[in-house]
Every structure is written in C-alpha cells, then in structure tokens.
Amino acid sequence: MTDALQPGQTIGILGGGQLGRMLAMAAARLGLKVHIFEPAANPPAGEVAHKTTTAPYEDETALTSFADSVDVVTYEFENVPAAALDLIEARVPIRPNRISLATSQDRLTEKTFLRDIGLETAPFATVITEAELAQALASVGMPSILKTRRLGYDGKGQARINDRHGAPAALAAMNAADAILEGFVAFDREISVIAARGLDDTIACFEPGENVHTDGILDTTTVPADISTATRERAFGIAGTILTALDYIGVIGVEMFVSGDKIIINEFAPRVHNSGHWTEAGAVIDQFEQHIRAVAGWPLVDPVRHSDVIMTNLIGDDIEQVHAIAAETGARLHLYGKAEARPGRKMGHVTRVLGPATDR
Amino acid sequence: MTDALQPGQTIGILGGGQLGRMLAMAAARLGLKVHIFEPAANPPAGEVAHKTTTAPYEDETALTSFADSVDVVTYEFENVPAAALDLIEARVPIRPNRISLATSQDRLTEKTFLRDIGLETAPFATVITEAELAQALASVGMPSILKTRRLGYDGKGQARINDRHGAPAALAAMNAADAILEGFVAFDREISVIAARGLDDTIACFEPGENVHTDGILDTTTVPADISTATRERAFGIAGTILTALDYIGVIGVEMFVSGDKIIINEFAPRVHNSGHWTEAGAVIDQFEQHIRAVAGWPLVDPVRHSDVIMTNLIGDDIEQVHAIAAETGARLHLYGKAEARPGRKMGHVTRVLGPATDR
C-alpha cells in the first residue's frame, strides 16, 4: 500500500460530465478530494467536487497548476489531446495509462490490438480513399458500416453501407476523416463486462450485463445477461486478457457480441461505463468506487451482486417521468443535475431491482 | 406532487458536518442542488455541495441571502438558535418543523411530550436548584443521571449520581444550566428505529438496529436487532406515533431501550442519525436519500433491507485502520474528509455485510 493515496489526498479528473460526477462522489465517500478539469462551464461534476478548473485542454498554465494540485489523474472522457496528457504525465501519474487510452481512441488501433492478443472482432479494414473503400467492401462484405477512426460515440460518425451505390455518400459523411469499415456481426445479444485491475494486478469483474441500444444510444442494461455459464466465464477471461495486455489500472467497460458459443469484441472504453451504472443498486460496490480504489492504489472489492436489476437511461424528455419514477417501488433514480434536456442528452438513469440475485 | 421540488431546485442545509455531507450527495443523486450554512470554515459537507455559506447563526444578512437562495431548509444539527430559525422560516419552509426541533432540543420538553402521547420513558424530574435535586433523587431514585436540558450530545453534559454524596458535584458539573434527572433503566438492549414521514403523510420505517455505545459514543449498530416480532412491530408503531404527533416531515432517529417485553423511549433526533448509516450498505435506499425525498416533497421509498449488516464508527485514531478495512471483503467504508483525527471525533464508518437479509 506504499503507493496508495491517503485520505485527504486529491484525484484529478479530466472531464466533468455525469461519469466525473459519480466518480467524484465515490471519491468523497473514501475521504479523497477531487479536482475536475473541464473546458465547459458549470460541469455536472463540479457540483460535488472539491475544486473545478474551467479551461480548454490547450491551456498549458491551467493544465500545469491542475497537475500540480493533484496526486493522480484519471479521466471520464477519452478525447483529451495528446499534448495535454504529455504535460500532465510529466508531473503526475495518469491511470489508466496512456497506451490504454490511445488504443481505445482509434478504432483501427483498437481492433488491431484486440486481434493481436487473440480475440475475435468484426471483420475490418482501413479506409481513407474511395479506392480503399472499394477494396474494403470486397474483403469485409456488405452490409457493413463505415466509422470514423476517432471521436465517434453514441452512434455519431457512422454510416451504414447496404450496397455499392451507398458507398460514396458514406465516405462523404466521414468528412475526410480517416475511417474504418466494419462488417456487420450477426449476434444474439450484446453484453458488457465492467472489470477493474488494481495496482497490485488484482482483477475483479462485475456480472456481465445485457445491453439494448435505441438509435445508437444505450437504452437498457439487464443483469444478469441471458448467457450460458461457459460464455460468462469466457467473457470474464476476455476482460482479464485485455486488462493484463494493457497493464491497465482502473475500471474498463468491454462491449461484446454473443453469437451462439462465440464472443466477438465490439469495443472497450478505458473508463467507467454507462452499462455499469446498475452496480450502484445491484452490487456491494459500484463501478465508480471500484475505479477510484484502483487509481488511488487501494485494494479492489470483490464485486458481489446482491440483486437482479435493469438499468434504463433517461434521455432528453425522459426527465419528465422523474416524479413518476420516484414513486415506483424498487426503482433507484440517479439524475445528473443537467439544466437543459436536449434530445439525445443523457439526463439520468434508473435502476429497477427485479429481485434478489439469481444464482449463476 | 404540486409541492415537490423539481430537479435543479435547491435544498438549504443548516450544519456542514458528515450528516450534511451525506445528505448533499443524496440530493445530488436526485438532481437537486445543496446550499450549506455552517459557522465553521471548510465544513466536510462543503466539499460536495453546490454552495457553502460560512457565517455565524447570528449573521442576519448571511441568513437572509441563504434563505432566499433555497427552496426548502433542513438541518443536520439541532442547536441552531431560535432567532436564526425565525428569520429563515419567514422566507422558506423548514422541514422537519420547528416544534419537532424545539421538542428534541430540550430533554425535559422531549420526555414530557413522549409521556403525554402515551409512550414510556425513564423516570425523570426537572432540576435547577439543590433542593430540586434532592426532591428529584427521592422520586427518581439512585443511581440516576443528571443531564443538562439542552446542548448535550455523545455523553457530554452528563453526570452520574450513585448516592447522595455525589449530588453536589453532579450539580456543579451542569455549570448552572437547567438540568433533568433521569432514572437508570435496566434494559436488555438499545435499539433505534430510523423512520421517515413524507409530505403526503406516508410513514416508512427501516429495520430496527441494535446499538452498542462505548464511552457514551455510538460504537456499533447491528441489523437486524435481536428482538421479538412483537417488539419489532411495537417499535415501528412508536416511531409512527411520534412522527404523526409532531406532523413531522423527514427522517427521524428514535432510540429505545428494550427490557423484556417493554420498550422505553430514550430520545429522538429530528434528523438523519448515526445509527442509520448502515442503510447505505444494507437497504434499497439509504436514510439520506429518504430524508431528501421527504423534505423535497418527493414520495418515500419502501426501505426494503437486502442484507444483514453491522456498522462500526471510526473514531479518532481508528482512521489509521482505513487501509486494512479497505482490503476487507464485504466492508463498505465511508470517510468524512476531516483533516484532523482528534480523540472522540467521528472520522468515518464502515458497514460490514454479514449476509443476505435474514427473514423477520
């Protein structure tokens, strides 16, 4: 525990959205202070943090004084510029490490990494030019989906290609950004494993959840997922393989497609993950505290699940259901304190307890 | 729900200690803002609150702008001067109400109230003068305990009287404050019921916990308490009787002595209570969110317990055990972010899960 933060020390968090907000509260429960760095004014996480710096990721003075005020840095947002991370890393450890972040930031690097460590992904090919796209379509097949290599989330920066006639429009939708063509995977269900790795190399996995997306945004996560014992154990193994290969510290969210006996990795997020929000109502520890423990060098907790649950995101106008949800028995409501409910904006979530944990 | 606060509205909290800190995080989870009013600098609750005002309770300007910035006021600290409450109440509702607070602030008023609504208390008598003390000792008996009527907590302001020779020293220890002599109650165990009453008059009780004190400070709360079904149901009834009699809104902590089939009320606290901290690890809702829901006019949650637990306070030097506790399986640690560990100071608590909830 020599590397462990002491109560009263400070964790810096890059990004001040709802994930940062929930991380900040988890840190406070452990007696740790939080300093949020976020370019946008009045971030949700700032409401519950010791300190907030509002500055762009290009502001070297602000980044320097942020780095000097904290004992370790983590992030809730992946698209932090490399130069900002270089500056911070020269002063204070960043967890999860740079290679984990860089790998996840680029879909091509990520899929190549996954393939290289022996995991299965959808077929993929790099696409910059029209000629490459034609070649990629030949190798990957159709229908397939063209995605920007970087900066995509919640279904943005993606274009489906059903036949050759759709190719030019899809390429144009990339706005000249480097892209990757991914083959469609026929799957029975999507699951995700929220797992953590500590400074002592311990790995701890939460029960896999089963995800349903609507319009490219996570709608519900149901736990446990409807998968076989063998698939469940293999999913844990896959998460462990990724964590070890990256020498990862912190919580990771790994999205997987399950097709019969096969598991195909979709992607991983090097941070706490929307599909892990159920943990606060269904397990003895939530993903936020597990992440804080890992990056603070504290021991991980065996994340025993005590309840069967379903987590539903509250998006945009869903916020109007809040008082009705608040009146439901067995529904745990969590709101993010965002002032304006724009369409597609994640405003909160609710985890409904279905009953005591069924045996796995 | 017409009186219910909307997400984004603000709850004012008088007092910025660990109870305020945990209330502030519960409010944030519901999308509500918190404004802390606390005379001492850098209060623990300020770390996780939208806003903190540092000013004495005599500062009318600060109190006025505090009251005008919030939609409802609650408190985590009972000894707020009446003048400050008068000023606030002229501008914004205070929940729980003034009569609940005033009743609990004075041991004589409290015991008289409990007796008047048909509940059993220890024998008691008012004591100001030496002559009254002699009379009180005659009626109450010895050993007995002399307590200041106001401002006592965690065993402070109390003096035990074993025989007549001890009477003058005990009276001197009151420092001329009005006092009450209380008879000792022979009891098998102390329990407490954490209960809540909402704006819609709904009452919800958490499972009674069994408390053990050391040096006058709560050491552990074990849930469920080792009591009969009949006693448990009567304990719920007693909490309900008190809440209804006071037209109470919010969470209350009622301490009771159990002696065979009898329940004798010790005292109640008009706020979230140390013996209710276990709820965050053992029930589907914690006492802090239940209190916020009540004072915000939201529906209460049926506080189903999912685990058997024991909560242990971490006092003073106990903070040095933190890393060992963090490594325990099934131990939920909660620290208050206090910089200095003075003897007797509550630094945090740990709730150990003993197993799934045993049937009651």
XYZ file of C-alpha atoms in Angstrom:
720
model
C 0.000 0.000 0.000
C 3.050 2.276 -0.242
C 1.699 3.800 -3.452
C -1.791 4.216 -2.026
C -3.309 7.674 -1.665
C -4.074 8.691 1.914
C -7.470 10.153 2.893
C -7.308 13.881 2.180
C -5.195 13.474 -0.976
C -6.589 14.537 -4.338
C -7.625 12.788 -7.549
C -7.674 14.887 -10.710
C -10.387 14.001 -13.223
C -10.282 15.095 -16.863
C -13.869 15.736 -17.920
C -16.751 16.981 -15.812
C -19.792 15.099 -17.111
C -22.007 12.629 -15.292
C -19.285 9.998 -15.109
C -16.983 12.516 -13.405
C -19.838 13.475 -11.106
C -20.386 9.897 -9.975
C -16.622 9.334 -9.631
C -16.336 12.492 -7.501
C -18.999 11.259 -5.082
C -17.317 7.854 -4.845
C -14.008 9.558 -4.042
C -15.673 11.697 -1.370
C -17.049 8.559 0.281
C -13.452 7.381 0.628
C -12.320 10.697 2.104
C -10.450 11.679 -1.084
C -10.689 15.111 -2.672
C -11.449 15.648 -6.359
C -10.280 18.341 -8.764
C -12.217 18.452 -12.069
C -10.656 19.813 -15.272
C -13.323 20.601 -17.857
C -13.455 23.089 -20.739
C -17.227 23.719 -20.494
C -18.597 25.992 -17.769
C -20.626 24.625 -14.830
C -19.940 20.925 -15.396
C -22.207 18.412 -13.596
C -19.188 17.027 -11.713
C -18.259 20.463 -10.383
C -21.324 20.412 -8.104
C -19.808 17.658 -5.972
C -16.075 18.254 -6.363
C -13.571 19.949 -4.066
C -12.351 22.121 -6.938
C -13.106 22.717 -10.620
C -10.839 24.247 -13.260
C -12.674 25.601 -16.294
C -10.149 25.860 -19.143
C -9.513 24.402 -22.594
C -7.224 21.370 -22.923
C -4.804 23.702 -24.752
C -4.289 25.977 -21.715
C -0.851 24.901 -20.509
C -0.858 27.145 -17.457
C -4.181 25.754 -16.283
C -3.078 22.178 -17.010
C 0.169 22.694 -15.084
C -1.489 24.053 -11.994
C -4.153 21.320 -12.211
C -1.459 18.612 -12.404
C 0.493 20.157 -9.521
C -2.616 20.245 -7.305
C -3.422 16.530 -7.544
C -1.805 13.208 -6.622
C -3.037 11.116 -9.554
C -5.040 11.875 -12.705
C -7.807 9.835 -14.268
C -10.374 10.659 -16.928
C -14.036 10.195 -17.724
C -13.653 11.429 -21.296
C -11.379 9.813 -23.868
C -10.770 12.572 -26.373
C -8.241 14.582 -24.431
C -5.479 15.906 -26.751
C -2.160 14.050 -26.504
C -0.238 17.269 -25.775
C -2.346 17.881 -22.662
C -1.696 14.334 -21.492
C 2.067 14.708 -22.149
C 2.157 17.804 -19.970
C 0.201 16.134 -17.157
C 2.112 12.847 -17.291
C 5.424 14.673 -16.801
C 4.114 15.775 -13.391
C 1.759 13.116 -12.040
C 0.699 9.537 -12.911
C -2.224 9.062 -15.313
C -4.388 5.977 -14.693
C -5.498 4.118 -16.794
C -2.215 4.515 -18.702
C -1.632 6.351 -21.991
C -1.437 3.205 -24.108
C -4.891 2.119 -22.930
C -6.320 5.487 -23.812
C -4.536 5.745 -27.165
C -5.624 2.240 -28.118
C -9.266 2.968 -27.405
C -9.197 6.373 -29.104
C -8.637 4.886 -32.544
C -10.980 2.150 -33.779
C -8.319 0.764 -36.113
C -5.630 0.587 -33.407
C -8.184 -0.909 -31.001
C -9.349 -3.647 -33.371
C -5.770 -4.430 -34.394
C -4.764 -4.696 -30.715
C -7.702 -6.999 -29.944
C -6.885 -9.226 -32.905
C -3.202 -9.289 -31.968
C -3.952 -10.598 -28.461
C -6.027 -13.391 -29.943
C -9.542 -12.008 -29.518
C -12.218 -12.036 -32.162
C -13.572 -8.799 -33.660
C -15.861 -7.995 -36.570
C -14.009 -8.055 -39.897
C -12.479 -4.631 -40.518
C -10.320 -2.677 -42.947
C -8.805 0.785 -43.040
C -10.432 3.341 -45.359
C -9.122 6.736 -46.377
C -9.693 6.866 -50.142
C -12.522 5.759 -52.414
C -10.256 3.037 -53.780
C -9.578 1.698 -50.297
C -13.289 1.701 -49.580
C -13.964 -0.403 -52.681
C -11.244 -2.847 -51.610
C -12.538 -2.892 -48.014
C -16.095 -3.592 -49.158
C -14.771 -6.525 -51.179
C -12.965 -8.006 -48.161
C -15.408 -7.129 -45.375
C -18.630 -7.589 -47.346
C -21.980 -5.831 -47.173
C -23.983 -4.621 -45.400
C -21.205 -3.040 -43.418
C -20.632 0.146 -41.511
C -18.135 2.918 -42.144
C -16.946 4.692 -38.986
C -14.506 7.488 -38.308
C -11.419 6.034 -36.630
C -11.549 8.674 -33.880
C -14.051 10.796 -31.919
C -17.157 8.712 -32.535
C -19.594 7.876 -29.725
C -23.282 7.065 -29.266
C -23.632 6.227 -32.967
C -22.187 9.515 -34.265
C -19.671 9.474 -37.147
C -21.101 6.273 -38.580
C -22.707 5.414 -41.952
C -24.212 2.096 -42.976
C -23.452 0.768 -46.462
C -26.038 -1.665 -47.836
C -24.745 -1.827 -51.419
C -22.114 -0.239 -53.700
C -24.409 2.703 -54.546
C -24.332 3.792 -50.909
C -20.526 3.909 -50.711
C -19.865 7.493 -51.932
C -22.415 9.036 -49.542
C -20.993 7.048 -46.617
C -17.456 8.190 -47.438
C -18.641 11.801 -47.754
C -20.275 11.510 -44.296
C -16.815 10.885 -42.806
C -15.866 14.496 -43.674
C -12.430 13.387 -44.901
C -11.603 11.820 -41.531
C -9.662 8.533 -41.533
C -12.197 5.739 -41.350
C -12.581 2.040 -40.743
C -15.019 -0.282 -42.450
C -16.511 -2.849 -40.114
C -18.504 -5.886 -41.145
C -21.853 -6.484 -39.514
C -21.869 -9.214 -36.920
C -24.954 -11.360 -36.637
C -25.399 -11.690 -32.888
C -27.925 -12.952 -30.381
C -27.219 -10.271 -27.809
C -24.768 -7.599 -26.762
C -23.242 -7.894 -23.317
C -20.678 -5.845 -21.485
C -18.245 -6.706 -18.774
C -17.296 -3.983 -16.322
C -13.974 -5.051 -14.880
C -11.190 -3.483 -12.870
C -7.493 -4.024 -12.349
C -5.665 -2.698 -9.298
C -2.088 -1.522 -8.737
C -1.415 -4.959 -7.195
C -2.507 -6.607 -10.509
C -5.730 -7.956 -8.953
C -8.594 -8.243 -11.429
C -12.260 -8.023 -10.396
C -15.206 -8.407 -12.797
C -18.815 -7.387 -12.281
C -21.504 -9.738 -13.560
C -21.988 -9.231 -17.340
C -24.987 -7.087 -18.264
C -27.081 -7.397 -21.412
C -27.416 -4.159 -23.381
C -30.136 -2.889 -25.688
C -29.458 0.220 -27.772
C -32.023 2.526 -29.344
C -30.940 4.960 -32.064
C -27.309 4.120 -31.304
C -27.602 5.092 -27.612
C -27.672 2.622 -24.730
C -31.266 2.197 -23.622
C -31.195 -0.624 -21.024
C -28.746 -2.957 -19.293
C -30.217 -6.091 -17.707
C -28.253 -8.096 -15.140
C -27.624 -10.967 -15.263
C -27.352 -11.381 -19.046
C -29.112 -14.360 -20.594
C -25.922 -16.283 -21.422
C -24.533 -19.720 -20.636
C -22.111 -20.335 -17.785
C -19.375 -21.099 -20.315
C -19.955 -17.811 -22.164
C -19.999 -15.899 -18.893
C -16.677 -17.388 -17.838
C -15.149 -16.711 -21.221
C -16.357 -13.090 -21.050
C -14.540 -12.683 -17.730
C -11.432 -14.236 -19.278
C -11.540 -11.818 -22.196
C -11.808 -8.798 -19.914
C -8.855 -10.099 -17.909
C -6.789 -10.655 -21.059
C -7.367 -7.076 -22.203
C -6.578 -5.592 -18.770
C -3.348 -7.539 -18.434
C -2.215 -6.864 -22.007
C -2.609 -3.122 -21.442
C -1.113 -3.167 -17.895
C -4.358 -1.367 -17.141
C -5.216 0.345 -13.821
C -8.860 1.261 -13.212
C -12.293 0.227 -14.442
C -12.828 -0.751 -18.080
C -16.065 -1.352 -19.971
C -15.800 -4.087 -22.615
C -18.690 -4.454 -25.071
C -19.073 -7.905 -26.618
C -21.418 -9.538 -29.115
C -22.566 -13.037 -28.235
C -23.447 -15.293 -31.160
C -24.167 -18.884 -30.146
C -20.976 -20.016 -28.437
C -18.878 -17.202 -29.912
C -17.882 -13.887 -28.350
C -16.892 -11.076 -30.689
C -15.417 -7.964 -29.067
C -17.121 -4.764 -30.168
C -15.023 -2.181 -28.329
C -13.769 -1.157 -24.909
C -13.956 2.140 -23.052
C -10.997 2.911 -20.745
C -13.239 4.311 -18.031
C -16.393 3.703 -16.064
C -19.159 2.847 -18.497
C -22.851 3.613 -18.914
C -23.620 -0.109 -18.922
C -22.109 -0.336 -15.407
C -24.455 2.156 -13.751
C -26.582 -0.746 -12.463
C -23.818 -1.608 -9.991
C -24.878 1.118 -7.572
C -28.189 -0.651 -6.994
C -27.249 -4.275 -7.605
C -23.813 -4.941 -6.143
C -21.904 -4.466 -2.886
C -19.667 -1.885 -4.616
C -20.368 0.354 -7.581
C -18.101 0.779 -10.596
C -17.271 4.342 -9.550
C -15.806 3.393 -6.172
C -14.009 0.441 -7.776
C -12.382 2.824 -10.266
C -11.398 5.307 -7.561
C -9.934 2.472 -5.474
C -7.887 1.262 -8.444
C -6.474 4.642 -9.454
C -5.826 5.551 -5.789
C -3.831 2.346 -5.312
C -6.363 0.941 -2.845
C -7.396 -2.725 -2.848
C -10.294 -3.659 -5.117
C -13.515 -5.059 -3.696
C -14.939 -8.433 -4.745
C -17.975 -7.034 -6.601
C -20.607 -9.460 -5.338
C -24.033 -8.843 -6.846
C -26.963 -8.890 -4.418
C -29.848 -8.194 -6.801
C -31.127 -8.815 -10.308
C -31.631 -5.414 -11.920
C -32.445 -3.499 -15.079
C -30.906 -0.081 -15.690
C -32.661 2.323 -18.054
C -31.119 5.548 -19.334
C -33.208 8.706 -19.056
C -32.566 10.610 -22.256
C -33.805 14.090 -23.192
C -37.521 14.384 -22.417
C -37.446 11.207 -20.308
C -36.589 13.590 -17.468
C -40.293 14.494 -17.374
C -41.024 10.997 -15.999
C -38.914 11.689 -12.922
C -41.696 12.141 -10.401
C -43.497 9.034 -11.636
C -40.279 7.002 -11.410
C -39.594 8.418 -7.947
C -42.900 6.912 -6.815
C -42.070 3.407 -8.069
C -41.177 0.744 -5.528
C -37.733 -0.730 -6.101
C -36.571 1.932 -8.563
C -33.303 3.692 -7.786
C -33.187 7.033 -9.551
C -29.986 8.894 -10.351
C -30.040 12.318 -12.023
C -27.055 14.257 -13.328
C -28.087 17.819 -12.485
C -28.078 18.983 -16.119
C -30.114 22.130 -16.584
C -31.301 21.635 -20.164
C -32.922 18.454 -21.536
C -31.797 18.356 -25.174
C -32.822 15.413 -27.422
C -30.304 12.563 -27.062
C -28.766 14.078 -23.921
C -28.240 11.687 -21.016
C -30.100 13.271 -18.096
C -30.020 10.401 -15.619
C -30.766 6.737 -15.214
C -32.970 4.488 -13.148
C -32.073 1.011 -11.896
C -35.045 -1.186 -11.097
C -34.461 -4.048 -8.707
C -36.096 -7.194 -10.087
C -35.398 -9.348 -7.040
C -32.607 -10.999 -5.071
C -29.656 -12.105 -7.197
C -30.471 -15.332 -9.006
C -27.719 -17.903 -8.793
C -25.320 -18.088 -11.670
C -46.631 16.393 -6.231
C -47.513 20.083 -6.540
C -45.313 20.933 -3.592
C -42.445 18.777 -4.847
C -39.120 20.341 -5.719
C -38.102 19.987 -9.353
C -34.635 18.765 -10.361
C -32.330 21.779 -10.318
C -34.024 23.370 -7.283
C -32.052 23.857 -4.080
C -32.171 22.434 -0.557
C -30.602 24.519 2.192
C -28.913 22.567 4.990
C -28.064 24.099 8.373
C -24.841 22.470 9.517
C -21.970 21.191 7.406
C -20.751 18.060 9.217
C -20.721 14.477 8.000
C -24.522 14.221 8.101
C -24.780 17.276 5.843
C -22.121 15.782 3.597
C -24.059 12.552 3.130
C -27.327 14.470 2.655
C -25.669 16.644 -0.009
C -24.566 13.600 -2.007
C -28.050 12.080 -1.739
C -29.550 15.330 -3.037
C -27.073 15.405 -5.935
C -28.126 11.886 -6.923
C -31.674 13.242 -7.286
C -30.520 16.204 -9.376
C -31.114 18.672 -6.541
C -28.631 21.378 -5.556
C -27.480 21.928 -1.971
C -26.509 25.111 -0.149
C -24.744 24.530 3.189
C -24.864 27.113 6.018
C -22.140 26.455 8.584
C -20.266 28.735 11.009
C -17.002 26.750 10.875
C -14.663 27.103 7.889
C -14.164 24.273 5.363
C -17.021 22.044 6.524
C -16.995 18.392 5.342
C -20.322 18.953 3.534
C -18.923 21.880 1.568
C -16.755 19.509 -0.476
C -19.812 18.038 -2.181
C -22.274 20.943 -2.126
C -23.247 23.408 -4.839
C -22.624 26.311 -2.469
C -21.429 26.916 1.087
C -22.013 29.960 3.276
C -19.557 30.344 6.149
C -21.149 32.649 8.735
C -22.340 32.551 12.346
C -26.012 31.819 13.052
C -26.262 35.413 14.303
C -25.405 36.922 10.878
C -28.815 38.093 9.669
C -27.573 39.248 6.276
C -25.981 35.878 5.561
C -29.065 34.027 6.834
C -31.358 36.147 4.657
C -29.416 35.573 1.468
C -29.101 31.869 2.338
C -32.872 31.580 2.823
C -33.561 33.487 -0.392
C -31.272 31.183 -2.405
C -33.007 27.922 -1.463
C -36.424 26.294 -1.896
C -36.621 24.453 1.414
C -34.408 24.297 4.519
C -33.491 21.274 6.574
C -30.818 20.708 9.220
C -28.261 18.183 10.319
C -27.523 19.957 13.585
C -30.144 20.643 16.244
C -28.701 23.531 18.203
C -29.480 26.332 15.791
C -30.603 29.474 17.671
C -34.346 30.172 17.526
C -33.806 33.679 16.121
C -31.999 32.252 13.082
C -34.847 29.795 12.509
C -37.446 32.586 12.865
C -35.692 34.594 10.170
C -35.417 31.609 7.815
C -38.967 30.377 8.395
C -40.389 33.768 7.383
C -38.904 33.165 3.930
C -38.877 29.446 3.222
C -40.289 26.241 4.761
C -38.201 24.431 7.393
C -38.541 20.634 7.452
C -38.737 18.890 9.914
C -40.884 21.610 11.507
C -39.960 23.924 14.384
C -41.976 22.055 17.008
C -40.097 18.834 16.256
C -36.787 20.612 16.621
C -37.788 22.529 19.764
C -39.120 19.362 21.375
C -35.894 17.473 20.774
C -33.674 20.369 21.838
C -34.837 20.207 25.443
C -34.687 16.869 27.261
C -37.465 17.937 29.648
C -39.804 19.026 26.835
C -38.961 15.871 24.902
C -39.667 13.484 27.772
C -42.835 15.359 28.698
C -44.022 15.155 25.073
C -43.293 11.415 24.897
C -45.132 10.773 28.156
C -48.066 12.922 27.017
C -48.556 10.848 23.839
C -48.658 7.671 25.916
C -45.092 6.403 25.485
C -42.896 5.150 28.265
C -39.693 6.964 29.246
C -37.211 6.654 32.088
C -38.466 8.347 35.269
C -37.420 11.995 35.185
C -37.664 15.263 37.104
C -36.611 18.835 36.479
C -33.606 20.131 38.445
C -32.386 23.696 38.767
C -31.618 24.079 42.464
C -30.017 21.833 45.065
C -33.406 21.476 46.742
C -34.986 20.306 43.496
C -32.186 17.812 43.025
C -32.810 16.330 46.468
C -36.519 16.047 45.663
C -35.769 14.564 42.233
C -33.418 11.976 43.708
C -36.165 10.960 46.089
C -38.705 10.466 43.299
C -36.442 9.105 40.557
C -34.127 7.037 42.781
C -30.442 6.212 42.519
C -28.240 5.517 40.663
C -29.513 8.154 38.291
C -28.041 10.586 35.837
C -28.156 14.348 35.817
C -28.142 15.904 32.338
C -28.281 19.438 31.012
C -31.683 20.003 29.425
C -30.083 21.426 26.279
C -26.931 21.096 24.131
C -25.839 17.663 25.298
C -24.672 15.027 22.841
C -22.386 11.972 22.751
C -22.421 11.767 26.550
C -21.332 15.367 27.163
C -23.106 17.447 29.847
C -23.968 14.370 31.907
C -23.068 13.280 35.456
C -23.960 10.027 37.143
C -25.176 10.093 40.759
C -24.636 6.875 42.696
C -25.504 8.203 46.148
C -26.380 11.459 47.944
C -22.718 12.364 48.423
C -22.298 12.604 44.647
C -25.145 15.078 44.210
C -23.303 18.397 44.736
C -20.512 17.522 42.282
C -23.043 16.435 39.672
C -24.980 19.672 40.057
C -21.745 21.684 39.822
C -20.896 19.824 36.560
C -24.063 21.317 34.996
C -22.431 24.763 35.158
C -25.712 26.334 36.347
C -27.552 25.106 33.253
C -31.137 23.876 33.695
C -30.981 20.114 34.164
C -33.072 16.989 34.247
C -32.563 13.985 36.489
C -33.213 10.705 34.728
C -33.545 7.338 36.391
C -31.473 4.447 35.096
C -33.363 1.943 33.048
C -32.368 -1.691 33.331
C -32.513 -2.870 29.742
C -31.529 -5.867 27.649
C -30.523 -3.859 24.602
C -30.766 -0.466 22.957
C -32.354 -0.308 19.531
C -33.135 2.544 17.216
C -35.728 2.981 14.546
C -34.869 5.206 11.606
C -38.197 6.270 10.170
C -39.475 8.879 7.739
C -42.686 10.740 7.095
C -43.431 12.364 3.744
C -45.468 15.439 2.766
C -48.266 13.027 1.807
C -48.276 11.657 5.424
C -46.761 8.327 4.337
C -44.582 6.712 7.001
C -41.709 4.354 6.166
C -39.527 2.600 8.772
C -36.135 0.982 8.319
C -35.482 -2.283 10.157
C -34.559 -1.555 13.807
C -30.833 -1.683 14.530
C -29.225 -2.714 17.804
C -26.774 -0.164 19.202
C -23.736 -0.534 21.424
C -22.142 2.584 22.883
C -18.600 2.952 24.194
C -17.699 5.947 26.372
C -21.080 7.490 25.546
C -20.468 7.411 21.770
C -22.170 5.011 19.373
C -19.749 2.201 18.569
C -21.770 -0.325 16.512
C -25.232 -0.808 15.060
C -26.217 -4.373 14.139
C -29.158 -5.084 11.848
C -31.476 -6.814 12.418
C -31.695 -6.298 16.189
C -32.146 -9.387 18.346
C -35.765 -8.641 19.301
C -39.075 -10.462 19.040
C -41.509 -9.888 16.199
C -43.922 -8.277 18.663
C -41.259 -5.846 19.919
C -40.228 -5.003 16.367
C -43.794 -4.190 15.388
C -44.320 -2.124 18.502
C -41.102 -0.213 17.772
C -42.459 0.680 14.325
C -45.732 1.765 15.926
C -43.906 4.010 18.398
C -41.928 5.719 15.621
C -45.148 6.283 13.700
C -46.892 7.719 16.761
C -44.098 10.245 17.298
C -43.967 11.274 13.611
C -47.717 11.785 13.421
C -47.938 13.646 16.744
C -45.271 16.105 15.562
C -46.682 16.392 11.988
C -43.096 15.560 11.136
C -41.552 15.709 7.626
C -38.212 13.963 7.087
C -36.161 11.225 8.705
C -36.140 10.777 12.477
C -33.925 8.590 14.663
C -35.691 7.167 17.709
C -33.540 5.471 20.364
C -35.346 2.914 22.511
C -34.422 0.619 25.406
C -35.833 -2.884 25.215
C -36.407 -4.626 28.530
C -38.195 -7.960 28.204
C -41.492 -7.061 26.536
C -41.216 -3.366 27.374
C -39.962 -0.518 25.177
C -38.778 2.626 26.935
C -38.042 5.628 24.711
C -34.613 7.150 25.330
C -34.713 10.095 22.941
C -35.247 11.062 19.336
C -33.111 13.100 16.937
C -35.032 15.159 14.347
C -32.591 14.312 11.583
C -30.692 11.501 9.960
C -28.953 9.521 12.675
C -25.604 7.812 13.181
C -27.382 4.520 13.873
C -28.918 4.712 10.372
C -25.629 4.792 8.452
C -25.931 1.041 7.833
C -28.771 1.727 5.382
C -26.368 2.681 2.578
C -24.982 -0.872 2.538
C -27.979 -2.890 3.715
C -31.145 -1.448 2.177
C -32.508 -0.436 -1.227
C -32.475 3.231 -0.128
C -30.312 4.978 2.447
C -31.583 7.258 5.193
C -30.024 10.292 3.474
C -31.968 9.923 0.243
C -35.127 9.125 2.212
C -34.706 12.384 4.153
C -34.043 14.408 0.997
C -37.103 12.854 -0.653
C -39.266 13.775 2.344
C -38.129 17.396 2.664
C -38.277 17.841 -1.148
C -41.892 16.630 -1.175
C -40.996 13.528 -3.192
C -42.521 10.125 -2.493
C -40.758 7.969 0.087
C -39.279 4.609 -0.859
C -40.267 1.355 0.852
C -36.929 0.790 2.630
C -36.532 -2.924 1.971
C -33.408 -4.381 3.554
C -31.355 -6.717 1.370
C -28.527 -7.614 3.766
C -27.727 -8.291 7.401
C -25.064 -5.780 8.431
C -23.031 -4.303 11.248
C -21.984 -0.658 11.156
C -18.954 0.433 13.177
C -17.995 4.051 13.776
C -14.396 5.046 13.085
C -13.475 7.439 15.867
C -10.257 9.426 16.260
C -7.262 7.148 15.676
C -9.484 4.442 14.136
C -8.791 6.282 10.886
C -5.382 4.578 10.872
C -7.140 1.259 10.176
C -8.504 2.581 6.897
C -6.252 0.700 4.512
C -6.763 -2.570 6.394
C -10.549 -2.072 6.315
C -10.406 -1.180 2.623
C -8.887 -4.618 1.982
C -11.695 -6.495 3.758
C -14.222 -8.361 1.666
C -17.781 -7.162 2.266
C -16.811 -3.993 4.146
C -18.252 -0.732 2.887
C -16.091 2.144 4.036
C -17.315 5.727 4.289
C -14.981 8.557 5.342
C -15.972 12.134 6.090
C -12.961 14.009 4.699
C -11.993 15.506 8.067
C -8.375 16.651 8.115
C -7.571 16.150 11.780
C -8.270 12.974 13.799
C -8.950 14.247 17.334
C -9.892 11.778 20.114
C -13.655 11.199 20.097
C -14.065 12.756 16.654
C -16.199 10.789 14.175
C -13.935 10.304 11.141
C -15.997 7.758 9.215
C -17.782 4.459 9.498
C -17.657 1.012 7.997
C -20.635 -1.238 7.308
C -19.804 -4.922 7.098
C -22.232 -7.113 5.200
C -22.878 -10.280 7.203
C -25.001 -11.982 4.539
C -28.312 -11.769 2.715
C -31.149 -10.349 4.823
C -32.474 -12.980 7.215
C -36.230 -13.186 7.293
C -38.011 -11.313 10.024
